[in-house]
mmCIF file of C-alpha atoms and ligand atoms in Angstrom:
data_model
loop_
_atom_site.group_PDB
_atom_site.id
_atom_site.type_symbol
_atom_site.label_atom_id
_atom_site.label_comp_id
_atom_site.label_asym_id
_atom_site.label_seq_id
_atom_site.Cartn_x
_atom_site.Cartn_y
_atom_site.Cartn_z
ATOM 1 C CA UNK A 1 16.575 -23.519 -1.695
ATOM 2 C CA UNK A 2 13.461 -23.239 -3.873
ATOM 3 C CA UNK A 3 11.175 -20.373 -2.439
ATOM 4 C CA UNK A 4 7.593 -21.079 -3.317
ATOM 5 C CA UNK A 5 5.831 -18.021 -4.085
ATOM 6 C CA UNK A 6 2.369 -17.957 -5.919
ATOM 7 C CA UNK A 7 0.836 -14.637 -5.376
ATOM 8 C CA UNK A 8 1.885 -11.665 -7.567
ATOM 9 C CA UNK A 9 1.541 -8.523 -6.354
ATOM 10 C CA UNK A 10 -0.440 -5.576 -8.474
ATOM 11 C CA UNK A 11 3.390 -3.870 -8.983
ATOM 12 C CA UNK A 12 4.322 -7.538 -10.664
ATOM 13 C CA UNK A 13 1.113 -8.570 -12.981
ATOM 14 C CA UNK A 14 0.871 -4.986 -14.240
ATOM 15 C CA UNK A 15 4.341 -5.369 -15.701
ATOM 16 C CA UNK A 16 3.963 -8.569 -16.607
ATOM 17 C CA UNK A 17 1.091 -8.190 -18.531
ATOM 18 C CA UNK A 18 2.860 -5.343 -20.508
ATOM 19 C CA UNK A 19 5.220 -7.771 -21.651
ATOM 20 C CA UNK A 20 2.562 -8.837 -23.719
ATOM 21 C CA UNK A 21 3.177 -5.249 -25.563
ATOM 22 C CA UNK A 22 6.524 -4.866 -27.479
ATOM 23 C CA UNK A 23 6.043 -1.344 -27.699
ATOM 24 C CA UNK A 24 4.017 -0.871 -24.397
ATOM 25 C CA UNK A 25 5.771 2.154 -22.406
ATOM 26 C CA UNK A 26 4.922 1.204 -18.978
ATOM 27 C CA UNK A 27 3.162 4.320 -17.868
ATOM 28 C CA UNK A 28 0.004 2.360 -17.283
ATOM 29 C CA UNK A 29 1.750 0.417 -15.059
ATOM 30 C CA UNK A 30 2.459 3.345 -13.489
ATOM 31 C CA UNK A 31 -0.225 5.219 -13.224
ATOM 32 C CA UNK A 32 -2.280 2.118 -11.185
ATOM 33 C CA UNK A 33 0.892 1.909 -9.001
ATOM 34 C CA UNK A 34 0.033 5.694 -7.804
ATOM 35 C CA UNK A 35 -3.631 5.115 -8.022
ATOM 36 C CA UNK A 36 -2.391 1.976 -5.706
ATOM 37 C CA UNK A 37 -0.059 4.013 -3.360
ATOM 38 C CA UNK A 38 -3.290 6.690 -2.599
ATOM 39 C CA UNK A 39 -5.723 4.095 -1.891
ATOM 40 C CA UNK A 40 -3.303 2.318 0.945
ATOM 41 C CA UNK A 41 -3.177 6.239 1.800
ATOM 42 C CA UNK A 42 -6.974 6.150 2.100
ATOM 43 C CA UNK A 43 -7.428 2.895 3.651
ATOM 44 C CA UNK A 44 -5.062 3.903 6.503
ATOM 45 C CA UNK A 45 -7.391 6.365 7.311
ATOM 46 C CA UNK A 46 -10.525 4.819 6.536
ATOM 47 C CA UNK A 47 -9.488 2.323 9.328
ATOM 48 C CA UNK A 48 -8.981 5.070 12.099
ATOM 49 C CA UNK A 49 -11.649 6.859 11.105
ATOM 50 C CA UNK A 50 -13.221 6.475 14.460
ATOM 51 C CA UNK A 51 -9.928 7.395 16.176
ATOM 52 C CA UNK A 52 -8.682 10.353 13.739
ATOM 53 C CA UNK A 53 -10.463 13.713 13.788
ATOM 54 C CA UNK A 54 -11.603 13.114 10.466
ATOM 55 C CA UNK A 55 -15.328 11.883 10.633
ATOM 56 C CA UNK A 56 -18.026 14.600 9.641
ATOM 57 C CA UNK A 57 -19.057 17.435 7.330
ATOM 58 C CA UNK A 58 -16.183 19.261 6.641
ATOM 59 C CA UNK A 59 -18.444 22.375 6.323
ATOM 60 C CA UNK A 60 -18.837 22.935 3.087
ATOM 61 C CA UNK A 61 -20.509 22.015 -0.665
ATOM 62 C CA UNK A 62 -18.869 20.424 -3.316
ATOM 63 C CA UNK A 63 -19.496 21.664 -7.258
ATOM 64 C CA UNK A 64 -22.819 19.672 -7.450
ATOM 65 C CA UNK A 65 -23.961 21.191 -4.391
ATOM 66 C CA UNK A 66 -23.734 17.627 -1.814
ATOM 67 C CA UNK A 67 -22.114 17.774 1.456
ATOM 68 C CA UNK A 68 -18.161 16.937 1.717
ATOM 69 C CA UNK A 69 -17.240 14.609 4.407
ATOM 70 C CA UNK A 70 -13.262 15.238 5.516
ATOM 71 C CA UNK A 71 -12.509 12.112 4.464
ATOM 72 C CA UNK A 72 -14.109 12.656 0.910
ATOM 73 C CA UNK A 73 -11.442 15.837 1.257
ATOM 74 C CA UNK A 74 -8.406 13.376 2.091
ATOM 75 C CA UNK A 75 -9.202 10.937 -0.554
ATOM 76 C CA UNK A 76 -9.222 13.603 -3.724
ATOM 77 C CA UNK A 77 -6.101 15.058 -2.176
ATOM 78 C CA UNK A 78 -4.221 11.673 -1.902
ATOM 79 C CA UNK A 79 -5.542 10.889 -5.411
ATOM 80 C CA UNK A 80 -4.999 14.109 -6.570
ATOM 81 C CA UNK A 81 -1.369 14.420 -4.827
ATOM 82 C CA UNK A 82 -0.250 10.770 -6.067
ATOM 83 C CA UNK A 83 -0.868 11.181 -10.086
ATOM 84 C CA UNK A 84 0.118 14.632 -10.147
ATOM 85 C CA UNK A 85 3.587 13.758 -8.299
ATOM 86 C CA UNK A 86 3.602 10.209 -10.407
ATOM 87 C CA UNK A 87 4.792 10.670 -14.014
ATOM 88 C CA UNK A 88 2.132 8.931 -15.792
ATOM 89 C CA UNK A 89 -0.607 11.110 -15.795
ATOM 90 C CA UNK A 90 -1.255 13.878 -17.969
ATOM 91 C CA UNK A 91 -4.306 15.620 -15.934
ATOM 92 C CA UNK A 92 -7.186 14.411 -13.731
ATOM 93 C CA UNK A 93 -10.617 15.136 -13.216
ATOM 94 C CA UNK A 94 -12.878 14.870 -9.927
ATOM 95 C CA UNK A 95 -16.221 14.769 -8.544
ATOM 96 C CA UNK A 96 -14.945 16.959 -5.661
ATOM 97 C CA UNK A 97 -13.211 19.231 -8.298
ATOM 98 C CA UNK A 98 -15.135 22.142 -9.701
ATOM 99 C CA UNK A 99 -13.262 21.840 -13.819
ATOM 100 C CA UNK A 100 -10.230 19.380 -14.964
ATOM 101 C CA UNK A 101 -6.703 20.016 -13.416
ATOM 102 C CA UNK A 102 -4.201 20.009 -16.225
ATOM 103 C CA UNK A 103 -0.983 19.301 -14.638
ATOM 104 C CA UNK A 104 1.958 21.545 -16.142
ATOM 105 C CA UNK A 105 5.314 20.295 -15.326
ATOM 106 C CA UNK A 106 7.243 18.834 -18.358
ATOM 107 C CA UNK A 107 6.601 14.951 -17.134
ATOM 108 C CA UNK A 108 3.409 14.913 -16.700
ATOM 109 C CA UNK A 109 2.856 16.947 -20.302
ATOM 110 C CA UNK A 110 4.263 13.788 -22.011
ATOM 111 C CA UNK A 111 1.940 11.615 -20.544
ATOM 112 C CA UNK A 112 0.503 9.741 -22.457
ATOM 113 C CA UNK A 113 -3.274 9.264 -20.332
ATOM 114 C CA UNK A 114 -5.898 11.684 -18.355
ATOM 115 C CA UNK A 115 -7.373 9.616 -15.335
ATOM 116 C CA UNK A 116 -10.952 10.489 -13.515
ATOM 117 C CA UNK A 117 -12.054 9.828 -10.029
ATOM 118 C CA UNK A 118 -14.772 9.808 -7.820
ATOM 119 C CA UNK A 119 -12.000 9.771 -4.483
ATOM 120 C CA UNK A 120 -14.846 8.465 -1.687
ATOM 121 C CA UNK A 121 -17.852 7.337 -3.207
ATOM 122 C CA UNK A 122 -20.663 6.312 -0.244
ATOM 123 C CA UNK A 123 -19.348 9.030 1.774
ATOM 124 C CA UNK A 124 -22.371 9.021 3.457
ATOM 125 C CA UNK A 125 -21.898 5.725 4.601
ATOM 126 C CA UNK A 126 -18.138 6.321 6.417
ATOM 127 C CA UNK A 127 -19.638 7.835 9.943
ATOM 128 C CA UNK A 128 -21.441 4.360 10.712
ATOM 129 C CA UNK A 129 -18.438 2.077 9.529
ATOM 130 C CA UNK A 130 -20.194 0.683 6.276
ATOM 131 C CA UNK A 131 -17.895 -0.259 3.301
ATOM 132 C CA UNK A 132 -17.044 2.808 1.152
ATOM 133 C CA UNK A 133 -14.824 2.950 -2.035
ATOM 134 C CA UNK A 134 -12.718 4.982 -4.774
ATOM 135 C CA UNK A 135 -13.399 4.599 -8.472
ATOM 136 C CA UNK A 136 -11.369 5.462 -11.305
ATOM 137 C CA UNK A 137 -11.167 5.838 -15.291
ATOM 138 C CA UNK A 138 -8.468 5.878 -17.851
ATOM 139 C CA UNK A 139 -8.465 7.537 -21.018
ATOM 140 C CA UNK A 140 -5.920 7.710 -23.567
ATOM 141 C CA UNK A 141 -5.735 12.109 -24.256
ATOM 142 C CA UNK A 142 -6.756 13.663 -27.350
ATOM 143 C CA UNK A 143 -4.332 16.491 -27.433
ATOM 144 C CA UNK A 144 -0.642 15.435 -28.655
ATOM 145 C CA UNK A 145 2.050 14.068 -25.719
ATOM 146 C CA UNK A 146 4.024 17.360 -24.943
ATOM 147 C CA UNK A 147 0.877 19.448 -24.919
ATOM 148 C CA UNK A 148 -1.052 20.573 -21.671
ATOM 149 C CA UNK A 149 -4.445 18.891 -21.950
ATOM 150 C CA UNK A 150 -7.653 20.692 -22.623
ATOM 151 C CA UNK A 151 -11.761 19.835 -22.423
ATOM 152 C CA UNK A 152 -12.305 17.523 -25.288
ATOM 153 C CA UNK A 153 -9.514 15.042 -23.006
ATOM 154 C CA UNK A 154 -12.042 14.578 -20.526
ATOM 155 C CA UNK A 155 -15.496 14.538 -22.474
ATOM 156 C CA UNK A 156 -14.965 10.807 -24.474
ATOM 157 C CA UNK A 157 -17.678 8.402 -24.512
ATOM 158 C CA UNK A 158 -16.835 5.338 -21.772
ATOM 159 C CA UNK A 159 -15.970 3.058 -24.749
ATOM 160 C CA UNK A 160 -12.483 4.767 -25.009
ATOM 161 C CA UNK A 161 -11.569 4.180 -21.624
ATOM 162 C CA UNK A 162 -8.263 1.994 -21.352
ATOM 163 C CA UNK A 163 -8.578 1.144 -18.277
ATOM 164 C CA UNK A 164 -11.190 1.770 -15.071
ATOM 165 C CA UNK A 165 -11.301 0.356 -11.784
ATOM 166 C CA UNK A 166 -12.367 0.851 -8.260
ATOM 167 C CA UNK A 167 -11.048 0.065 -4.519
ATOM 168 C CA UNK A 168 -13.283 -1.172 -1.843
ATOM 169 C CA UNK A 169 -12.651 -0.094 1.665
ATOM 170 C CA UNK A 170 -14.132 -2.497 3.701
ATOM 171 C CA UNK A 171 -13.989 -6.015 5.658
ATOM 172 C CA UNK A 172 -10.583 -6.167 3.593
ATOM 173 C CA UNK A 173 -9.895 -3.752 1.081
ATOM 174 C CA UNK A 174 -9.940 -4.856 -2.891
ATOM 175 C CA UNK A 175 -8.737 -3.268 -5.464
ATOM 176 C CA UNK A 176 -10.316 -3.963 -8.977
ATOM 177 C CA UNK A 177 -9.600 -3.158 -12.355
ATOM 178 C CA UNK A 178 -10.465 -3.827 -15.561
ATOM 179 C CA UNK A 179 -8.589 -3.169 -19.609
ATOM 180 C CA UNK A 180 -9.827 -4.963 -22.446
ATOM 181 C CA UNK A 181 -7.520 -7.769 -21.686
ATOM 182 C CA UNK A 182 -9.584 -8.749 -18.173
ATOM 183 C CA UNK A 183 -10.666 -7.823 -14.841
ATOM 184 C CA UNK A 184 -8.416 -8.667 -11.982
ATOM 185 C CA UNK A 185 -8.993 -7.854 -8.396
ATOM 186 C CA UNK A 186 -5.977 -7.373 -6.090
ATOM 187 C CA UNK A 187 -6.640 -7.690 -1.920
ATOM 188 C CA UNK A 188 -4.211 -5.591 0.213
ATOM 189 C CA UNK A 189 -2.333 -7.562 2.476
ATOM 190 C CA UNK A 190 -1.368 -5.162 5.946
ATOM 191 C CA UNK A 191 1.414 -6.990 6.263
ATOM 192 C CA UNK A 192 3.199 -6.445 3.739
ATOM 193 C CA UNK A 193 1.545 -3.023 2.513
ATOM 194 C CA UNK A 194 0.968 -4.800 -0.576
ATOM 195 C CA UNK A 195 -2.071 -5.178 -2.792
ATOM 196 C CA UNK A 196 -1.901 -8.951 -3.936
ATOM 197 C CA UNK A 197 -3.821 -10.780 -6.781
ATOM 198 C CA UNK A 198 -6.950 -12.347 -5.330
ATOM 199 C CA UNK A 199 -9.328 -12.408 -7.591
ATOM 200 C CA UNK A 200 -7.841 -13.219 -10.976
ATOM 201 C CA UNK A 201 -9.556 -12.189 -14.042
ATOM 202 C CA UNK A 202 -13.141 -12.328 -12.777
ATOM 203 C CA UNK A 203 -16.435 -12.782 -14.830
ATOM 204 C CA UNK A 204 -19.861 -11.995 -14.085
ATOM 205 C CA UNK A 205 -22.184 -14.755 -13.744
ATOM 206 C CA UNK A 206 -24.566 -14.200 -16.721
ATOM 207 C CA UNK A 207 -27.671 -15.322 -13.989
ATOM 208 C CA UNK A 208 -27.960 -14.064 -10.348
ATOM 209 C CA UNK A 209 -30.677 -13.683 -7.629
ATOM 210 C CA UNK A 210 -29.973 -10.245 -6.510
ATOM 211 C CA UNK A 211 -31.335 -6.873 -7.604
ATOM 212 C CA UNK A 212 -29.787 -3.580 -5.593
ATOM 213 C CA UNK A 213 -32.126 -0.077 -5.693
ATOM 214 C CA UNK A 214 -32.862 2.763 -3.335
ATOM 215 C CA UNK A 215 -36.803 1.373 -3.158
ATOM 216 C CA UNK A 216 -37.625 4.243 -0.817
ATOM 217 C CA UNK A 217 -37.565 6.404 -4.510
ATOM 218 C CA UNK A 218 -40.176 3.583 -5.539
ATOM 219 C CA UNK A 219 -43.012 5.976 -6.671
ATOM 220 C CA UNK A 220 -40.618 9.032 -8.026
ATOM 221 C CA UNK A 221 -39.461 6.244 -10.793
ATOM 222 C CA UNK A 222 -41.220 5.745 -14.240
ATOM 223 C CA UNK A 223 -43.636 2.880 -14.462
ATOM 224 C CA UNK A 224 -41.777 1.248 -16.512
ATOM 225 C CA UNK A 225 -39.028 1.089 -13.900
ATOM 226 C CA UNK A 226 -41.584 0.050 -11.516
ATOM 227 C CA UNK A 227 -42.785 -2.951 -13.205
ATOM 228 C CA UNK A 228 -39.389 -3.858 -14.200
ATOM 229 C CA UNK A 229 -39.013 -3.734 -10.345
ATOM 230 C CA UNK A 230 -42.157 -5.691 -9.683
ATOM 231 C CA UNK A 231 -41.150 -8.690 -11.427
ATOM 232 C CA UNK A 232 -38.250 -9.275 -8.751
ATOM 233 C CA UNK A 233 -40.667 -9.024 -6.197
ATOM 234 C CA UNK A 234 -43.334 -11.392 -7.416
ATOM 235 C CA UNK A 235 -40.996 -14.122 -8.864
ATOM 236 C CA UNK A 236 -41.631 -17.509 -8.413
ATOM 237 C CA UNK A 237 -39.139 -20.200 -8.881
ATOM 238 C CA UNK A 238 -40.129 -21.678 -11.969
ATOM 239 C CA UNK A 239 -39.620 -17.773 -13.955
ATOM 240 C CA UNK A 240 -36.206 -17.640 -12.143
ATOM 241 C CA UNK A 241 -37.259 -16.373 -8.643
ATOM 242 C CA UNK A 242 -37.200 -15.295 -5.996
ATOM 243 C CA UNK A 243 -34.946 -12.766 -6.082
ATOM 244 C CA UNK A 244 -32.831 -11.352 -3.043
ATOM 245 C CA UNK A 245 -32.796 -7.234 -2.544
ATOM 246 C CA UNK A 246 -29.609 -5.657 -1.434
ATOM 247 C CA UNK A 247 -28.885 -1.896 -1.046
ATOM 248 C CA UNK A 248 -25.880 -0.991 0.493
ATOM 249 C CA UNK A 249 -25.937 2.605 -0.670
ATOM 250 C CA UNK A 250 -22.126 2.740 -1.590
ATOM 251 C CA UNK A 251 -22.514 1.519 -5.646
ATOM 252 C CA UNK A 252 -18.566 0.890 -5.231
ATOM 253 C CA UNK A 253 -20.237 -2.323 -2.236
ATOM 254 C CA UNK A 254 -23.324 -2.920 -4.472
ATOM 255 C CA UNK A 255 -21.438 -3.877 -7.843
ATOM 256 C CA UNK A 256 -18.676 -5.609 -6.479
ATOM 257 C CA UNK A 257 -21.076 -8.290 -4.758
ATOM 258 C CA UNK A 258 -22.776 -8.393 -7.559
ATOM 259 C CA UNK A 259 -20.098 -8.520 -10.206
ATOM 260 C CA UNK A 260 -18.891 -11.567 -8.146
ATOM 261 C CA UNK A 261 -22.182 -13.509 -7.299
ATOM 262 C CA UNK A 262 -24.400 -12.076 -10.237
ATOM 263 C CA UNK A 263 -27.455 -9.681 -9.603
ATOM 264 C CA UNK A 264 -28.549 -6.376 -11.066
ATOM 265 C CA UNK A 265 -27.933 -3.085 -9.954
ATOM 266 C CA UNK A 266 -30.184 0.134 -11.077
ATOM 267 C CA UNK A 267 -30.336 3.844 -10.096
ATOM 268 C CA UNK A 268 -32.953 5.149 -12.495
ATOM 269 C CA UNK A 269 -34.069 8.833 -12.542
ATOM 270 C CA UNK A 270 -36.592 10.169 -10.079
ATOM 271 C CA UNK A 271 -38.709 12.923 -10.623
ATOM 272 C CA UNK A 272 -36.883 14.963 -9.060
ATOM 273 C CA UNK A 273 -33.772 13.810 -10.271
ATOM 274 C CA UNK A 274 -34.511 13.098 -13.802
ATOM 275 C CA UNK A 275 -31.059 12.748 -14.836
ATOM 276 C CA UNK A 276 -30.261 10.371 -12.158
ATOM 277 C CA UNK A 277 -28.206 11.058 -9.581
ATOM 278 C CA UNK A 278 -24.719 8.918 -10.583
ATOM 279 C CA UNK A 279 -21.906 10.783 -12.683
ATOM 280 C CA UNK A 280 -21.787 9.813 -15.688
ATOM 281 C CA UNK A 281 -18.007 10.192 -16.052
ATOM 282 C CA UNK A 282 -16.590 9.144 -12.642
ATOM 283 C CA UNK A 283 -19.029 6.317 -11.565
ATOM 284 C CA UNK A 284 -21.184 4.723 -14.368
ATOM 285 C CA UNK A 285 -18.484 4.632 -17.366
ATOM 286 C CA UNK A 286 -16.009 2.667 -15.332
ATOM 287 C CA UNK A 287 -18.447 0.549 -13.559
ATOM 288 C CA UNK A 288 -19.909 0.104 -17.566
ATOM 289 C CA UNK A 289 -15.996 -0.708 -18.792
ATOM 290 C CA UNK A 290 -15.929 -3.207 -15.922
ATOM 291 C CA UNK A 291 -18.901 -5.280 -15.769
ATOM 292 C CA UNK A 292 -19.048 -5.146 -19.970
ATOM 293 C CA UNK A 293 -15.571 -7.020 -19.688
ATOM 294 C CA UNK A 294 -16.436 -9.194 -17.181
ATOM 295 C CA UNK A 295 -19.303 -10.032 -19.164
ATOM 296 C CA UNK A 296 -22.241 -8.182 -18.064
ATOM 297 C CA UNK A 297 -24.163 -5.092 -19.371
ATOM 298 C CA UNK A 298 -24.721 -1.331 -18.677
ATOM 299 C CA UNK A 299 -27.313 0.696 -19.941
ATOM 300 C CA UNK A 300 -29.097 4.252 -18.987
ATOM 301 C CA UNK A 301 -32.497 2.294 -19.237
ATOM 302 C CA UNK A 302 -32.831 3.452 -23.436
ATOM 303 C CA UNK A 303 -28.775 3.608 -24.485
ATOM 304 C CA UNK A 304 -25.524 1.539 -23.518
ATOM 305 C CA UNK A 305 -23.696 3.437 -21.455
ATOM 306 C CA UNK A 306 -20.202 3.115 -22.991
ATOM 307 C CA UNK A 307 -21.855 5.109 -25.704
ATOM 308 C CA UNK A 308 -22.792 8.452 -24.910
ATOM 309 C CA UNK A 309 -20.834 11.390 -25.554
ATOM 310 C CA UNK A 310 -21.084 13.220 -22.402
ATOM 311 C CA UNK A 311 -21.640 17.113 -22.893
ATOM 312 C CA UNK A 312 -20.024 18.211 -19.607
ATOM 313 C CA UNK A 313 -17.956 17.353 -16.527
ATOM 314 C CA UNK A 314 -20.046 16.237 -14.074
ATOM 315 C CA UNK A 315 -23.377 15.386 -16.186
ATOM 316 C CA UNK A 316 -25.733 12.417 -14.402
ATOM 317 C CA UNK A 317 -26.795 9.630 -15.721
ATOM 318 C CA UNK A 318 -29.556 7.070 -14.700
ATOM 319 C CA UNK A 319 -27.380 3.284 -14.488
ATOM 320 C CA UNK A 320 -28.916 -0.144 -15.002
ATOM 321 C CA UNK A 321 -26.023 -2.540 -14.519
ATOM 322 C CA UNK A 322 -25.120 -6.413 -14.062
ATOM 323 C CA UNK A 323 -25.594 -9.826 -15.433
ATOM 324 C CA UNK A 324 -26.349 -10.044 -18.959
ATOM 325 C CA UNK A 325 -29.167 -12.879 -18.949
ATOM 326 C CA UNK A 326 -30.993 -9.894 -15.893
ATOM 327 C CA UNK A 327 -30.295 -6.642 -18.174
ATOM 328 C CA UNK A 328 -31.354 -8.303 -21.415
ATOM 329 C CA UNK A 329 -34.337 -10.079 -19.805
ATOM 330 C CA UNK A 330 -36.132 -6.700 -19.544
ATOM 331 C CA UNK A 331 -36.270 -3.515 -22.014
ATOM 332 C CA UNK A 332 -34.571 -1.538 -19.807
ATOM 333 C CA UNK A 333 -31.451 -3.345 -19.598
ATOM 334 C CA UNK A 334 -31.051 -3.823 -23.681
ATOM 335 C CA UNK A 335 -30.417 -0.654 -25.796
ATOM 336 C CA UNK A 336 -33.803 0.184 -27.215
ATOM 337 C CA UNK A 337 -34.836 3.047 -29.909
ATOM 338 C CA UNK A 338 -36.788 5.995 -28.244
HETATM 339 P P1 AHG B 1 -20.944 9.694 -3.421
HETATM 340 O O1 AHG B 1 -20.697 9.296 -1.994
HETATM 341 O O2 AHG B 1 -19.687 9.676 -4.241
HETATM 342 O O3 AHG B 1 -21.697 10.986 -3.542
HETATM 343 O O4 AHG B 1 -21.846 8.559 -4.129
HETATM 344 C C1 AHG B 1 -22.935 7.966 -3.487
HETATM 345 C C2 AHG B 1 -23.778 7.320 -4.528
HETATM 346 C C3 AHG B 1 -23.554 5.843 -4.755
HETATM 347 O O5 AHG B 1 -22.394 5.290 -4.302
HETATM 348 C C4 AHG B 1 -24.722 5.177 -4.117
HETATM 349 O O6 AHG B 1 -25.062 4.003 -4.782
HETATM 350 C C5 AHG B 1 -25.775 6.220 -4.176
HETATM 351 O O7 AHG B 1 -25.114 7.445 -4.124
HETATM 352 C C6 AHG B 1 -26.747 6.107 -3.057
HETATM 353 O O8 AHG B 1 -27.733 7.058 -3.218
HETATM 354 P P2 AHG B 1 -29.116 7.012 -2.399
HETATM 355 O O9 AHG B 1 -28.756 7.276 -0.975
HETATM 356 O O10 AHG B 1 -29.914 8.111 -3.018
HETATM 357 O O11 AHG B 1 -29.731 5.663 -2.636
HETATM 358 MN MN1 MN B 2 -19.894 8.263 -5.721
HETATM 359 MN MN1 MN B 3 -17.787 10.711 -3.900
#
């Protein structure tokens, strides 16, 4: 009997998709299984959050000197705990970490790629049941297979990135990810504990009617960022408007809606923040990777993202991100001298 089966499963159209690769070794396919087996980890207990002991401060600061939630605790261990154990992954780095974790054991030292993760990113977000997410990034290391990996690893501009990706914990749980080849989301199926090809290699409308920003910072952002903001609010039909405002607060929610129906998403610096407030390295490169291969663009408001060499860790970095006809409609959104 002929058994009609359509759907591939993330396990499946990773391999698959390295068949296009006569020399391809696989270990990217591995690596996004474990990044896969933590997030069903995570989503288990983002579901019983209510249920589990796990809601709440867990009493203490991370390196950049925010609350950590328990569950923002769970997450980086599951991440952590999955690529160290898998044998694809040469060394991580996290937001909740204070440096890179080199991992030592003769596997993982000839490995060919270094991943980095934000593990729970809208934590603030989980104690009133709103979507929150995981995001990763994919490098190929520096330092030579065999050696333990070192700094330089982890400081490449976005554009080297193999792969990035993110998971979205919410009305169902998605995971999305993008190499050069595509973007491809992947929604988990409880029944069968499997994440399952959804959304196949997704673009970004070039045009959309929604713009996503914290407007409570209104007056701590440039004027130039203001007026840029302005023109969504005043637009009338025949210059493209109106326009549609939508702030979750978890960028992991706010970019995939609009990845999928098309909008703009900004977190510019404040005067207080004048950096920004969004890592550079675990949440605006692979959202940059993601929505440049779906089509779209990702700048700092002056620079494309993808491009800067980042100087440290856990540096910020203001993010204006989506559609291409929105970013290149406005300075802000195109690469510009200073
Ligand atoms: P995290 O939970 O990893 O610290 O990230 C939260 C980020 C981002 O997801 C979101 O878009 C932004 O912070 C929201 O910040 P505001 O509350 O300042 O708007
Ligand atoms: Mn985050
Ligand atoms: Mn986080």
């Amino acid at each position: 009997m002929a058994i009609s089966r359509k759907v591939y499963t993330l396990d499946e159209f990773t391999i698959q998709q390295l068949r296009n690769f006569p020399h391809a070794t696989g270990e990217l396919s591995g690596l996004l299984r474990d990044i896969g087996l933590a997030a069903k980890r995570v989503n288990v207990e983002v579901n019983k959050a209510g249920l589990a002991d796990i809601l709440g401060e867990a009493g203490m600061m991370n390196v950049q000197g925010e609350e950590v939630k328990k569950l923002d605790l769970f997450a980086n261990n599951q991440f952590t705990g999955a690529l160290q154990h898998g044998i694809s992954c040469a060394g991580i780095a996290s937001e909740e970490w204070d440096d890179f974790i080199a991992f030592e054991d003769e596997a993982s030292r000839q490995s060919k790629y270094i991943c980095l993760f934000d593990p729970l990113d809208g934590s603030s977000n989980i104690d009133v049941n709103v979507s929150v997410g995981t995001i990763f990034s994919v490098y190929r290391r520096l330092t030579a297979k065999g050696a333990v990996v070192e700094p330089d690893d982890f400081l490449q501009p976005g554009i080297r990135q193999v792969a990035a990706g993110y998971i979205v914990y919410g009305s169902s749980t998605i995971l999305v990810y993008a190499t050069r080849r595509g973007v491809n989301g992947f929604t988990l199926d409880p029944s069968i504990g499997e994440f399952c090809l959804s959304h196949p290699d997704i673009k970004c409308p070039a045009q959309g009617k929604i713009y996503s920003v914290n407007h409570g910072n209104f007056y701590r952002f440039e004027e130039r960022v203001q007026n840029f903001i302005k023109k969504y609010q005043c637009n009338t039909a025949q210059e493209g408007g109106p326009y549609t405002q939508r702030y979750i607060g978890s960028m992991v929610s706010d970019i995939h809606r609009n990845l999928l129906k098309g909008g703009i998403f900004m977190y510019p610096a404040t005067t207080d923040m004048p950096q920004g407030k969004l890592r550079l390295q675990y949440e605006c490169n692979p959202f940059a990777f993601i929505v440049e291969v779906a089509g779209g663009l990702a700048t700092n408001g002056y620079k494309r993202i993808l491009d800067i060499a980042p100087a440290s860790l856990h540096q910020r970095s203001p993010l204006f991100i989506g559609s291409s006809n929105m970013m290149e409609e406005w300075e802000i959104g195109r690469q510009i001298q200073q």
